[in-house]
PDB file of C-alpha atoms in Angstrom:
ATOM      1  CA  MET X   1      34.237 164.461  55.843  1.00 48.00           C
ATOM      2  CA  GLU X   2      35.568 160.794  56.144  1.00 61.00           C
ATOM      3  CA  ASP X   3      35.219 158.887  59.317  1.00 65.00           C
ATOM      4  CA  LYS X   4      37.945 156.717  59.429  1.00 65.00           C
ATOM      5  CA  ASP X   5      36.842 154.558  62.857  1.00 68.00           C
ATOM      6  CA  SER X   6      33.840 154.032  60.812  1.00 69.00           C
ATOM      7  CA  PRO X   7      31.797 150.725  62.646  1.00 67.00           C
ATOM      8  CA  ALA X   8      31.123 149.673  58.257  1.00 65.00           C
ATOM      9  CA  LEU X   9      34.673 150.138  57.422  1.00 65.00           C
ATOM     10  CA  ARG X  10      35.305 147.877  60.381  1.00 67.00           C
ATOM     11  CA  VAL X  11      33.383 145.626  59.413  1.00 66.00           C
ATOM     12  CA  GLY X  12      34.282 145.795  55.944  1.00 66.00           C
ATOM     13  CA  VAL X  13      31.789 146.916  54.231  1.00 65.00           C
ATOM     14  CA  ASP X  14      33.303 149.369  52.121  1.00 64.00           C
ATOM     15  CA  PHE X  15      31.525 150.941  49.221  1.00 61.00           C
ATOM     16  CA  ARG X  16      33.952 154.066  49.020  1.00 63.00           C
ATOM     17  CA  ASP X  17      34.777 154.787  45.338  1.00 61.00           C
ATOM     18  CA  THR X  18      31.914 152.339  43.891  1.00 59.00           C
ATOM     19  CA  GLN X  19      28.773 153.266  42.232  1.00 55.00           C
ATOM     20  CA  ASN X  20      26.888 151.991  45.671  1.00 51.00           C
ATOM     21  CA  ALA X  21      28.412 154.856  47.264  1.00 52.00           C
ATOM     22  CA  THR X  22      26.097 156.999  46.354  1.00 48.00           C
ATOM     23  CA  GLN X  23      23.113 154.884  45.232  1.00 51.00           C
ATOM     24  CA  PRO X  24      20.962 152.275  46.752  1.00 49.00           C
ATOM     25  CA  VAL X  25      22.468 148.812  47.266  1.00 49.00           C
ATOM     26  CA  LEU X  26      20.247 146.768  45.991  1.00 51.00           C
ATOM     27  CA  ASN X  27      18.281 148.496  43.555  1.00 58.00           C
ATOM     28  CA  HIS X  28      14.807 147.099  44.733  1.00 63.00           C
ATOM     29  CA  ILE X  29      12.941 150.488  43.149  1.00 69.00           C
ATOM     30  CA  LYS X  30      11.791 150.070  39.855  1.00 70.00           C
ATOM     31  CA  ALA X  31      11.969 152.604  37.357  1.00 73.00           C
ATOM     32  CA  GLY X  32       9.181 155.935  38.019  1.00 75.00           C
ATOM     33  CA  LYS X  33       8.693 154.584  41.672  1.00 74.00           C
ATOM     34  CA  LYS X  34      10.123 156.456  44.808  1.00 74.00           C
ATOM     35  CA  ARG X  35      10.068 153.159  46.820  1.00 76.00           C
ATOM     36  CA  ALA X  36      11.016 149.679  47.018  1.00 72.00           C
ATOM     37  CA  PRO X  37       7.516 147.208  47.277  1.00 75.00           C
ATOM     38  CA  LEU X  38       6.403 146.612  51.127  1.00 78.00           C
ATOM     39  CA  LEU X  39       8.148 143.345  51.130  1.00 77.00           C
ATOM     40  CA  ARG X  40      11.587 144.605  50.536  1.00 74.00           C
ATOM     41  CA  TYR X  41      11.355 146.819  54.209  1.00 77.00           C
ATOM     42  CA  ILE X  42      11.480 143.785  56.133  1.00 80.00           C
ATOM     43  CA  ARG X  43      14.446 142.390  57.042  1.00 82.00           C
ATOM     44  CA  ILE X  44      15.470 139.880  59.381  1.00 84.00           C
ATOM     45  CA  ASN X  45      18.869 139.021  60.174  1.00 84.00           C
ATOM     46  CA  LEU X  46      19.366 136.149  62.355  1.00 87.00           C
ATOM     47  CA  PRO X  47      21.766 134.038  60.335  1.00 88.00           C
ATOM     48  CA  ARG X  48      22.778 131.407  62.818  1.00 90.00           C
ATOM     49  CA  THR X  49      18.649 130.583  63.668  1.00 92.00           C
ATOM     50  CA  THR X  50      17.556 130.801  60.148  1.00 93.00           C
ATOM     51  CA  ARG X  51      19.939 128.640  59.188  1.00 94.00           C
ATOM     52  CA  LEU X  52      18.445 125.756  62.489  1.00 95.00           C
ATOM     53  CA  LEU X  53      14.983 127.206  61.147  1.00 96.00           C
ATOM     54  CA  LEU X  54      15.424 125.692  57.821  1.00 96.00           C
ATOM     55  CA  ILE X  55      17.736 123.072  58.835  1.00 97.00           C
ATOM     56  CA  GLY X  56      14.455 121.432  61.308  1.00 97.00           C
ATOM     57  CA  VAL X  57      12.344 122.323  58.895  1.00 97.00           C
ATOM     58  CA  ILE X  58      13.789 119.863  56.564  1.00 98.00           C
ATOM     59  CA  ALA X  59      14.497 117.225  59.724  1.00 98.00           C
ATOM     60  CA  VAL X  60      10.550 117.698  60.685  1.00 97.00           C
ATOM     61  CA  ILE X  61       9.934 116.651  56.517  1.00 97.00           C
ATOM     62  CA  GLY X  62      12.374 113.437  57.211  1.00 97.00           C
ATOM     63  CA  SER X  63      10.641 111.765  60.119  1.00 97.00           C
ATOM     64  CA  ALA X  64       7.811 112.536  59.238  1.00 96.00           C
ATOM     65  CA  SER X  65       8.118 110.697  55.445  1.00 95.00           C
ATOM     66  CA  ALA X  66       9.756 107.500  57.697  1.00 96.00           C
ATOM     67  CA  ALA X  67       7.338 108.096  59.467  1.00 94.00           C
ATOM     68  CA  VAL X  68       4.452 107.498  56.931  1.00 93.00           C
ATOM     69  CA  ALA X  69       7.500 105.100  54.975  1.00 93.00           C
ATOM     70  CA  LEU X  70       6.349 102.410  58.473  1.00 93.00           C
ATOM     71  CA  LEU X  71       2.584 102.404  58.001  1.00 88.00           C
ATOM     72  CA  LYS X  72       1.083 100.019  56.699  1.00 82.00           C
ATOM     73  CA  HIS X  73      -0.652 102.252  54.810  1.00 84.00           C
ATOM     74  CA  GLU X  74       0.931 102.732  51.956  1.00 86.00           C
ATOM     75  CA  PRO X  75      -0.279 106.366  50.156  1.00 87.00           C
ATOM     76  CA  PHE X  76       0.007 105.284  46.258  1.00 88.00           C
ATOM     77  CA  LEU X  77       2.218 102.278  44.045  1.00 88.00           C
ATOM     78  CA  PHE X  78       5.634 102.296  45.172  1.00 89.00           C
ATOM     79  CA  ALA X  79       4.990 104.493  47.377  1.00 89.00           C
ATOM     80  CA  THR X  80       7.402 103.168  50.814  1.00 91.00           C
ATOM     81  CA  PRO X  81      10.986 103.264  48.826  1.00 94.00           C
ATOM     82  CA  VAL X  82       9.958 107.200  47.707  1.00 94.00           C
ATOM     83  CA  LEU X  83       9.424 108.068  50.965  1.00 94.00           C
ATOM     84  CA  TRP X  84      12.579 106.338  52.388  1.00 96.00           C
ATOM     85  CA  GLY X  85      14.341 108.333  49.524  1.00 96.00           C
ATOM     86  CA  VAL X  86      13.261 111.774  50.856  1.00 96.00           C
ATOM     87  CA  PHE X  87      13.895 110.680  54.374  1.00 97.00           C
ATOM     88  CA  GLY X  88      17.953 109.393  53.319  1.00 97.00           C
ATOM     89  CA  ALA X  89      18.173 112.973  51.278  1.00 97.00           C
ATOM     90  CA  ALA X  90      16.907 115.138  54.468  1.00 97.00           C
ATOM     91  CA  VAL X  91      18.981 112.854  56.962  1.00 98.00           C
ATOM     92  CA  ILE X  92      22.454 113.876  54.452  1.00 97.00           C
ATOM     93  CA  PHE X  93      20.779 117.430  53.772  1.00 97.00           C
ATOM     94  CA  VAL X  94      20.706 117.539  57.793  1.00 97.00           C
ATOM     95  CA  ALA X  95      24.141 116.288  58.686  1.00 97.00           C
ATOM     96  CA  VAL X  96      26.152 118.173  55.624  1.00 96.00           C
ATOM     97  CA  GLY X  97      23.716 121.352  56.985  1.00 95.00           C
ATOM     98  CA  LEU X  98      24.641 121.180  60.753  1.00 95.00           C
ATOM     99  CA  ILE X  99      28.864 120.155  60.094  1.00 96.00           C
ATOM    100  CA  THR X 100      29.671 122.826  56.838  1.00 93.00           C
ATOM    101  CA  SER X 101      28.701 125.726  55.863  1.00 89.00           C
ATOM    102  CA  ALA X 102      27.611 125.172  52.754  1.00 89.00           C
ATOM    103  CA  ARG X 103      24.443 126.876  51.275  1.00 91.00           C
ATOM    104  CA  ILE X 104      22.417 124.354  51.111  1.00 92.00           C
ATOM    105  CA  TRP X 105      19.335 125.622  50.900  1.00 93.00           C
ATOM    106  CA  THR X 106      18.195 124.387  47.238  1.00 93.00           C
ATOM    107  CA  TRP X 107      19.204 121.000  47.437  1.00 95.00           C
ATOM    108  CA  GLY X 108      16.523 121.394  50.526  1.00 95.00           C
ATOM    109  CA  LEU X 109      13.932 123.418  47.779  1.00 96.00           C
ATOM    110  CA  LEU X 110      14.141 119.657  46.499  1.00 97.00           C
ATOM    111  CA  ILE X 111      13.498 117.673  48.907  1.00 97.00           C
ATOM    112  CA  ALA X 112      10.504 119.914  50.161  1.00 97.00           C
ATOM    113  CA  LEU X 113       9.326 119.446  45.931  1.00 97.00           C
ATOM    114  CA  CYS X 114       9.431 115.558  46.649  1.00 96.00           C
ATOM    115  CA  SER X 115       8.213 115.946  49.534  1.00 96.00           C
ATOM    116  CA  LEU X 116       5.042 117.685  47.787  1.00 96.00           C
ATOM    117  CA  LEU X 117       4.915 115.647  45.000  1.00 95.00           C
ATOM    118  CA  VAL X 118       4.303 112.307  47.307  1.00 94.00           C
ATOM    119  CA  TYR X 119       1.534 114.221  48.773  1.00 94.00           C
ATOM    120  CA  ILE X 120       0.020 115.322  46.047  1.00 94.00           C
ATOM    121  CA  GLY X 121       0.732 111.328  44.462  1.00 92.00           C
ATOM    122  CA  GLY X 122      -1.075 110.285  48.159  1.00 91.00           C
ATOM    123  CA  LEU X 123      -4.247 112.521  46.972  1.00 90.00           C
ATOM    124  CA  LEU X 124      -4.552 110.989  43.608  1.00 90.00           C
ATOM    125  CA  GLY X 125      -3.799 107.379  45.254  1.00 87.00           C
ATOM    126  CA  ASN X 126      -5.102 106.148  48.868  1.00 87.00           C
ATOM    127  CA  ALA X 127      -3.492 108.792  51.397  1.00 86.00           C
ATOM    128  CA  PRO X 128      -3.650 107.790  55.018  1.00 87.00           C
ATOM    129  CA  TYR X 129      -6.269 109.678  55.973  1.00 84.00           C
ATOM    130  CA  VAL X 130      -8.799 108.451  58.320  1.00 88.00           C
ATOM    131  CA  TRP X 131     -12.016 107.918  55.810  1.00 87.00           C
ATOM    132  CA  HIS X 132      -8.757 105.543  54.460  1.00 82.00           C
ATOM    133  CA  GLY X 133      -9.240 104.137  57.137  1.00 83.00           C
ATOM    134  CA  ALA X 134      -6.013 105.000  59.107  1.00 84.00           C
ATOM    135  CA  SER X 135      -5.929 106.230  63.051  1.00 87.00           C
ATOM    136  CA  VAL X 136      -6.120 110.277  63.879  1.00 92.00           C
ATOM    137  CA  VAL X 137      -2.586 110.309  64.584  1.00 91.00           C
ATOM    138  CA  ASN X 138      -1.240 108.517  60.753  1.00 90.00           C
ATOM    139  CA  ALA X 139      -3.560 111.249  59.443  1.00 91.00           C
ATOM    140  CA  ALA X 140      -1.467 114.216  61.927  1.00 94.00           C
ATOM    141  CA  ILE X 141       1.939 113.348  60.561  1.00 93.00           C
ATOM    142  CA  TRP X 142       0.469 112.371  56.718  1.00 92.00           C
ATOM    143  CA  ASN X 143      -0.676 116.160  56.988  1.00 94.00           C
ATOM    144  CA  ILE X 144       2.252 116.983  59.033  1.00 96.00           C
ATOM    145  CA  THR X 145       4.317 116.346  55.048  1.00 95.00           C
ATOM    146  CA  LEU X 146       2.606 119.052  53.408  1.00 95.00           C
ATOM    147  CA  LEU X 147       3.034 120.940  55.837  1.00 97.00           C
ATOM    148  CA  ALA X 148       6.630 121.327  56.946  1.00 97.00           C
ATOM    149  CA  SER X 149       6.751 121.154  52.607  1.00 97.00           C
ATOM    150  CA  VAL X 150       5.048 124.216  52.113  1.00 97.00           C
ATOM    151  CA  ALA X 151       6.593 125.947  55.327  1.00 97.00           C
ATOM    152  CA  TYR X 152      10.073 125.230  53.345  1.00 98.00           C
ATOM    153  CA  LEU X 153       8.904 126.841  50.431  1.00 97.00           C
ATOM    154  CA  VAL X 154       7.702 129.662  52.452  1.00 96.00           C
ATOM    155  CA  LEU X 155      11.159 130.153  54.106  1.00 96.00           C
ATOM    156  CA  PHE X 156      13.017 129.436  51.048  1.00 96.00           C
ATOM    157  CA  GLY X 157      10.364 132.492  48.915  1.00 94.00           C
ATOM    158  CA  ALA X 158      11.967 134.883  51.502  1.00 93.00           C
ATOM    159  CA  LEU X 159      15.430 133.809  51.541  1.00 92.00           C
ATOM    160  CA  ARG X 160      15.650 134.525  47.939  1.00 90.00           C
ATOM    161  CA  TYR X 161      13.716 137.822  48.113  1.00 87.00           C
ATOM    162  CA  GLY X 162      15.682 139.544  50.927  1.00 83.00           C
ATOM    163  CA  MET X 163      13.583 139.202  53.727  1.00 87.00           C
ATOM    164  CA  ILE X 164      15.226 136.794  55.440  1.00 88.00           C
ATOM    165  CA  VAL X 165      19.466 135.633  55.359  1.00 88.00           C
ATOM    166  CA  ALA X 166      21.066 132.030  56.780  1.00 88.00           C
ATOM    167  CA  ALA X 167      24.489 132.059  57.437  1.00 84.00           C
ATOM    168  CA  PRO X 168      26.979 132.267  56.657  1.00 84.00           C
ATOM    169  CA  ASP X 169      25.613 135.581  55.036  1.00 78.00           C
ATOM    170  CA  ASN X 170      25.087 138.771  57.024  1.00 73.00           C
ATOM    171  CA  GLN X 171      23.079 141.390  55.728  1.00 70.00           C
ATOM    172  CA  HIS X 172      25.299 143.553  57.580  1.00 66.00           C
ATOM    173  CA  PHE X 173      23.510 145.560  59.877  1.00 63.00           C
ATOM    174  CA  LEU X 174      25.194 147.895  62.466  1.00 54.00           C
ATOM    175  CA  ASP X 175      23.114 149.179  65.554  1.00 43.00           C
TER     176      ASP X 175
END
């Protein structure tokens, strides 16, 4: 019996007469198993909030990179132009992310990886730590570049794994 007033049909989710009508929509169950991996059961459907969170993390990366570039303590040779490059890319990312509905999360991954490489370069060079003559605040800002980059990598992994969703996408939850 078919429900013509189904909430799923009203929002445009129609799997009638397809393979997905009788089988799982997402093929996450491996052959020979009865259940999907545990992390596949965690699904958070807050697309606009996740979008703003991803944009906010990139904004933190950009502002921390600019703050480190303004220091008199250069992490490694020619680090200042690289830090300003990360800042510029972050500004463009944030502007595009706030103005359009484009799926730009891979570009954010590149910004986070560049920031992570700058941090690693600083570890091999003369990073602004307290024992290298920097203040506690400057050392904390330097560490924020690492923590924000790792946070973006974790969020991007969760986005690609299907645990979270970022606008304009939707997981079609029908509560």
